[in-house]
Amino acid sequence: MYRKILLALFVSIFLASSVFAKDAGVIKVGVAGPMTGPQAKMGMDFRNGVVLAVEEWNAQGGVLGKKIELIIGDDQADPKQAVSIANKFVNQEVSGVIGHFNSSCSIPASDIYNRAGIPMITPASTNPQLTERGYRGIFRVCGRDDQQGKVAAQFVVSKLKIKKVAVIHDKTTYGQGLADEFKKFIGTNAQVVHYGGIIQGDKDFKTVLTVIKNKQPELIFFGGIYPEGGLLVKQAREIGLKTPFMSGDGVIDPKFIEIAGSGNAEGTYLTFSPDPKNVPTAKSFIEKYQKKYGEIGPYSVYAYDATNILLTAMKNAGRADSKAIIEKLHSGEFIGAFGKIKFDQKGDVTAAPYVVWITKGGKFVEYWKP
Amino acid sequence: MFFQQILNGITVGGVYALIALGYTMVYGILELINFAHGEIYMIGAYLGIIFIGIFTAIGLTEQSPLLAVLLSLTLSVIFCSAYGFAVEKLAYRPLRNAPKLSPLISAIGVSIFLQNYVMLSQGATDKVFPQLFETKGIEFLNLTITVLQIFIIVVSLLLMELLHLYVMKTRTGKAMRAVAQDKTMASLLGINIDWIISITFIIGSGLAAVAGFMVAMYYGLVNYSIGYIAGIKAFAAAVLGGIGSIPGAMLGGFILGIVESLAAGYLSSEYKDAYAFIILIIILLIKPRGLLGKSSGDRA
């Protein structure tokens, strides 16, 4: 009996290793983001966008005459996991990486990709730091928090004409970064009556909201993700704090409204890129996505664009050589679902559009353009 | 603002106290720190969402939200008690006579198991508890309080009083105290030790289920990892009040909630989770057995 099991084991090891050996005929692309954990929905939305793009390329024969194979890495929104995924990708010799989602994951992971010379394009990490360190192979197709914070501050100062704001953040690279940029651009145009952090994963924010209520701000700005954002809005209304609420792209998720309660969420502002549904070039992508996966997520379009850009650069380079791909990414001009995309020296998009959205009737709608 | 923060603290403290009772009762009888207790609380919160979902599907929630809530609460308590009973029977009873460290390790194992079991069966994303009651606060004397806050404070105080009466006045309660004092002597006097221990787990888990259910309803958001930090804080509350002492756990819970609220309000909200442990360290330095812990003998 034992011998049979042992034999089966050996046979299966050989079979498995022959599968690994066959990899030479494909081009590997890594996708990394929070595929499980509290932010899994965001991760899956963006993974689906990548899968769709790769399927389209593979249907047309792949790139450089080879099929594209996706390797999906789950960083669970945890920087430590992100680093181990990055190392795994390097060992598996991927030709490029789409990801990560969270800035706190993208930044440490980009150190590893940079050292290995692998190009990385993030569809969602907006922290300025990511592209400020002179890494040539690190790109993003979304905007930056300083651009986002600026638009939010412009809106608050010139449209709402507000004089007193309270700023809260969740102490993460993304949340605090956004809050800091907002505060910086508010400058002397309005008074910041409260500035402080909360703990990500905490559920009770009544204490900090009670403090804020006492300082009577005219607007609360929150840098963070939707679970805390939703709870903040809900609990603010519970303690009778009816001040307008504004946040960044981290709260653009239907769960935000569900958690806050649709009545409470009504009229909250957030900054995000323009609605892809209003962009004619994105129409065919949205239709395809909806047919396959249902409603598109906020970053699905970016993920799709990032993948297409990486593969186009690979095609332009004529070989799956990282260095050549990075050069093509810097020099080329790409057509994405959102229109033309070109990268600057740092790897940021030259034109990052941010607009203000509002929650209306339980839905997010575009509201104000700077 | 001071009194508003106290009020916020009492609400959270009531929940800590309910969970802390489970820790302290089990410790009083078995001298075991039941690390899986926080997960029972988390399961209580999930069961609440599941049962409310079922009642909404059959249309009961729409007709009478209060009845649906009370029924779901009762059902979560029953199911969680069954979980507590099963955990004791499967993971602790076989180790009753093993060295003290073994059941402790078993408890940590159960905790990891339950957390992953819920994550795999319910998914890793946040679950939302439907809003059934008016969430706008009621204002009086410059304070704002919501219906759910009143509900939490009243229910937790009521349950604590009932537990106190149960332990002090009933035969089973007396037997529990006897087992806590001396297991061998109690069994010589004809007390069924196994049954008393099971009862302790059932009651403790039931209280944790109530806490979990109320928290799910109050914050409206549940995920598989909430049991960890709540469990650690409730454990701190139990130690603070003197582990093994039932009034101590209640006192510890409220003190913890209020201190946390005031410190987060007046010092900095960024270190909210740290205050619980700072106060614990201070109290333990001054009174190593906790506020109401008995100082004589080895047993609580």
Short mmCIF file of N, CA, C and O in Angstrom, two decimals, chain A residues 103-153:
data_model
loop_
_atom_site.label_atom_id
_atom_site.label_comp_id
_atom_site.label_asym_id
_atom_site.label_seq_id
_atom_site.Cartn_x
_atom_site.Cartn_y
_atom_site.Cartn_z
N SER A 103 -1.72 51.98 -2.02
CA SER A 103 -0.43 52.65 -2.06
C SER A 103 0.55 52.01 -1.08
O SER A 103 1.73 51.88 -1.36
N SER A 104 0.03 51.63 0.09
CA SER A 104 0.92 51.06 1.10
C SER A 104 1.50 49.73 0.65
O SER A 104 2.50 49.27 1.19
N CYS A 105 0.90 49.09 -0.35
CA CYS A 105 1.45 47.86 -0.91
C CYS A 105 2.32 48.16 -2.13
O CYS A 105 3.38 47.56 -2.31
N SER A 106 1.88 49.10 -2.94
CA SER A 106 2.60 49.41 -4.18
C SER A 106 3.99 49.94 -3.88
O SER A 106 4.95 49.62 -4.59
N ILE A 107 4.12 50.77 -2.84
CA ILE A 107 5.41 51.41 -2.58
C ILE A 107 6.50 50.40 -2.20
O ILE A 107 7.53 50.35 -2.86
N PRO A 108 6.27 49.56 -1.18
CA PRO A 108 7.33 48.57 -0.89
C PRO A 108 7.54 47.58 -2.03
O PRO A 108 8.67 47.18 -2.30
N ALA A 109 6.48 47.20 -2.72
CA ALA A 109 6.62 46.23 -3.81
C ALA A 109 7.42 46.83 -4.96
O ALA A 109 8.19 46.13 -5.63
N SER A 110 7.25 48.14 -5.18
CA SER A 110 7.94 48.77 -6.31
C SER A 110 9.46 48.75 -6.11
O SER A 110 10.21 48.73 -7.08
N ASP A 111 9.93 48.75 -4.85
CA ASP A 111 11.37 48.61 -4.59
C ASP A 111 11.90 47.34 -5.24
O ASP A 111 12.97 47.32 -5.83
N ILE A 112 11.11 46.27 -5.08
CA ILE A 112 11.56 44.96 -5.57
C ILE A 112 11.50 44.90 -7.10
O ILE A 112 12.43 44.44 -7.75
N TYR A 113 10.41 45.43 -7.67
CA TYR A 113 10.30 45.41 -9.14
C TYR A 113 11.40 46.27 -9.76
O TYR A 113 11.96 45.94 -10.79
N ASN A 114 11.69 47.41 -9.09
CA ASN A 114 12.71 48.30 -9.61
C ASN A 114 14.07 47.61 -9.64
O ASN A 114 14.82 47.70 -10.60
N ARG A 115 14.38 46.90 -8.55
CA ARG A 115 15.66 46.21 -8.47
C ARG A 115 15.77 45.14 -9.56
O ARG A 115 16.82 44.95 -10.16
N ALA A 116 14.64 44.47 -9.82
CA ALA A 116 14.65 43.42 -10.84
C ALA A 116 14.47 43.98 -12.24
O ALA A 116 14.55 43.24 -13.22
N GLY A 117 14.20 45.29 -12.34
CA GLY A 117 14.02 45.92 -13.65
C GLY A 117 12.71 45.56 -14.34
O GLY A 117 12.60 45.67 -15.56
N ILE A 118 11.71 45.12 -13.55
CA ILE A 118 10.43 44.73 -14.15
C ILE A 118 9.49 45.94 -14.17
O ILE A 118 9.37 46.63 -13.16
N PRO A 119 8.84 46.21 -15.30
CA PRO A 119 7.90 47.33 -15.31
C PRO A 119 6.65 47.03 -14.49
O PRO A 119 6.16 45.90 -14.49
N MET A 120 6.18 48.05 -13.75
CA MET A 120 4.96 47.89 -12.96
C MET A 120 4.04 49.06 -13.29
O MET A 120 4.47 50.20 -13.31
N ILE A 121 2.77 48.76 -13.57
CA ILE A 121 1.79 49.82 -13.79
C ILE A 121 0.67 49.62 -12.79
O ILE A 121 0.01 48.59 -12.77
N THR A 122 0.46 50.62 -11.93
CA THR A 122 -0.63 50.47 -10.97
C THR A 122 -1.86 51.19 -11.50
O THR A 122 -1.76 52.30 -12.02
N PRO A 123 -3.02 50.55 -11.40
CA PRO A 123 -4.24 51.22 -11.83
C PRO A 123 -4.87 52.06 -10.74
O PRO A 123 -5.82 52.76 -10.99
N ALA A 124 -4.37 51.99 -9.51
CA ALA A 124 -5.13 52.60 -8.42
C ALA A 124 -4.33 53.30 -7.34
O ALA A 124 -4.91 54.04 -6.56
N SER A 125 -3.02 53.06 -7.24
CA SER A 125 -2.29 53.66 -6.11
C SER A 125 -2.00 55.12 -6.38
O SER A 125 -1.27 55.45 -7.31
N THR A 126 -2.56 55.99 -5.56
CA THR A 126 -2.52 57.42 -5.87
C THR A 126 -1.53 58.19 -5.01
O THR A 126 -1.41 59.39 -5.15
N ASN A 127 -0.81 57.53 -4.11
CA ASN A 127 0.13 58.27 -3.25
C ASN A 127 1.30 58.82 -4.06
O ASN A 127 1.95 58.08 -4.80
N PRO A 128 1.61 60.13 -3.94
CA PRO A 128 2.66 60.74 -4.76
C PRO A 128 4.01 60.03 -4.62
O PRO A 128 4.74 59.88 -5.60
N GLN A 129 4.34 59.59 -3.40
CA GLN A 129 5.61 58.96 -3.10
C GLN A 129 6.00 57.87 -4.10
O GLN A 129 7.17 57.69 -4.42
N LEU A 130 5.02 57.15 -4.60
CA LEU A 130 5.28 55.99 -5.46
C LEU A 130 6.18 56.33 -6.66
O LEU A 130 7.08 55.57 -7.01
N THR A 131 5.92 57.48 -7.26
CA THR A 131 6.68 57.81 -8.47
C THR A 131 7.70 58.91 -8.21
O THR A 131 8.29 59.46 -9.14
N GLU A 132 7.92 59.24 -6.95
CA GLU A 132 8.82 60.35 -6.61
C GLU A 132 10.24 59.87 -6.31
O GLU A 132 11.06 60.64 -5.89
N ARG A 133 10.50 58.58 -6.47
CA ARG A 133 11.80 58.09 -6.02
C ARG A 133 12.75 57.77 -7.18
O ARG A 133 13.75 57.10 -7.00
N GLY A 134 12.39 58.25 -8.35
CA GLY A 134 13.28 58.08 -9.50
C GLY A 134 13.35 56.67 -10.05
O GLY A 134 14.30 56.32 -10.73
N TYR A 135 12.33 55.85 -9.75
CA TYR A 135 12.29 54.50 -10.31
C TYR A 135 11.78 54.59 -11.75
O TYR A 135 10.66 55.03 -11.98
N ARG A 136 12.58 54.13 -12.69
CA ARG A 136 12.21 54.35 -14.08
C ARG A 136 11.09 53.43 -14.56
O ARG A 136 10.34 53.77 -15.46
N GLY A 137 10.97 52.26 -13.97
CA GLY A 137 9.99 51.29 -14.47
C GLY A 137 8.65 51.30 -13.75
O GLY A 137 7.85 50.40 -13.94
N ILE A 138 8.39 52.30 -12.90
CA ILE A 138 7.15 52.31 -12.13
C ILE A 138 6.21 53.37 -12.69
O ILE A 138 6.57 54.55 -12.78
N PHE A 139 5.02 52.94 -13.09
CA PHE A 139 4.05 53.83 -13.74
C PHE A 139 2.71 53.75 -13.03
O PHE A 139 2.44 52.80 -12.31
N ARG A 140 1.89 54.77 -13.28
CA ARG A 140 0.48 54.65 -12.86
C ARG A 140 -0.42 55.29 -13.89
O ARG A 140 -0.04 56.29 -14.50
N VAL A 141 -1.61 54.70 -14.03
CA VAL A 141 -2.56 55.25 -15.00
C VAL A 141 -3.63 56.09 -14.30
O VAL A 141 -4.43 56.73 -14.95
N CYS A 142 -3.63 56.06 -12.95
CA CYS A 142 -4.58 56.88 -12.22
C CYS A 142 -3.89 58.20 -11.85
O CYS A 142 -2.74 58.40 -12.18
N GLY A 143 -4.59 59.05 -11.16
CA GLY A 143 -4.00 60.32 -10.76
C GLY A 143 -3.20 60.19 -9.48
O GLY A 143 -2.90 59.09 -9.03
N ARG A 144 -2.82 61.33 -8.92
CA ARG A 144 -2.05 61.34 -7.67
C ARG A 144 -2.84 62.07 -6.60
O ARG A 144 -3.64 62.94 -6.89
N ASP A 145 -2.55 61.73 -5.35
CA ASP A 145 -3.29 62.35 -4.25
C ASP A 145 -3.12 63.86 -4.20
O ASP A 145 -4.01 64.57 -3.77
N ASP A 146 -1.94 64.35 -4.62
CA ASP A 146 -1.79 65.81 -4.57
C ASP A 146 -2.70 66.47 -5.60
O ASP A 146 -3.26 67.53 -5.34
N GLN A 147 -2.90 65.79 -6.75
CA GLN A 147 -3.85 66.33 -7.73
C GLN A 147 -5.28 66.22 -7.20
O GLN A 147 -6.10 67.12 -7.35
N GLN A 148 -5.53 65.09 -6.54
CA GLN A 148 -6.86 64.83 -6.00
C GLN A 148 -7.17 65.77 -4.84
O GLN A 148 -8.25 66.37 -4.77
N GLY A 149 -6.20 65.91 -3.92
CA GLY A 149 -6.38 66.80 -2.79
C GLY A 149 -6.57 68.24 -3.24
O GLY A 149 -7.34 68.99 -2.65
N LYS A 150 -5.90 68.59 -4.34
CA LYS A 150 -6.01 69.95 -4.86
C LYS A 150 -7.42 70.23 -5.37
O LYS A 150 -8.01 71.25 -5.05
N VAL A 151 -7.96 69.26 -6.13
CA VAL A 151 -9.31 69.44 -6.66
C VAL A 151 -10.31 69.53 -5.52
O VAL A 151 -11.20 70.39 -5.51
N ALA A 152 -10.14 68.67 -4.50
CA ALA A 152 -11.05 68.70 -3.35
C ALA A 152 -10.97 70.05 -2.66
O ALA A 152 -12.00 70.64 -2.32
N ALA A 153 -9.75 70.56 -2.47
CA ALA A 153 -9.58 71.84 -1.79
C ALA A 153 -10.18 72.98 -2.62
O ALA A 153 -10.86 73.85 -2.09
#
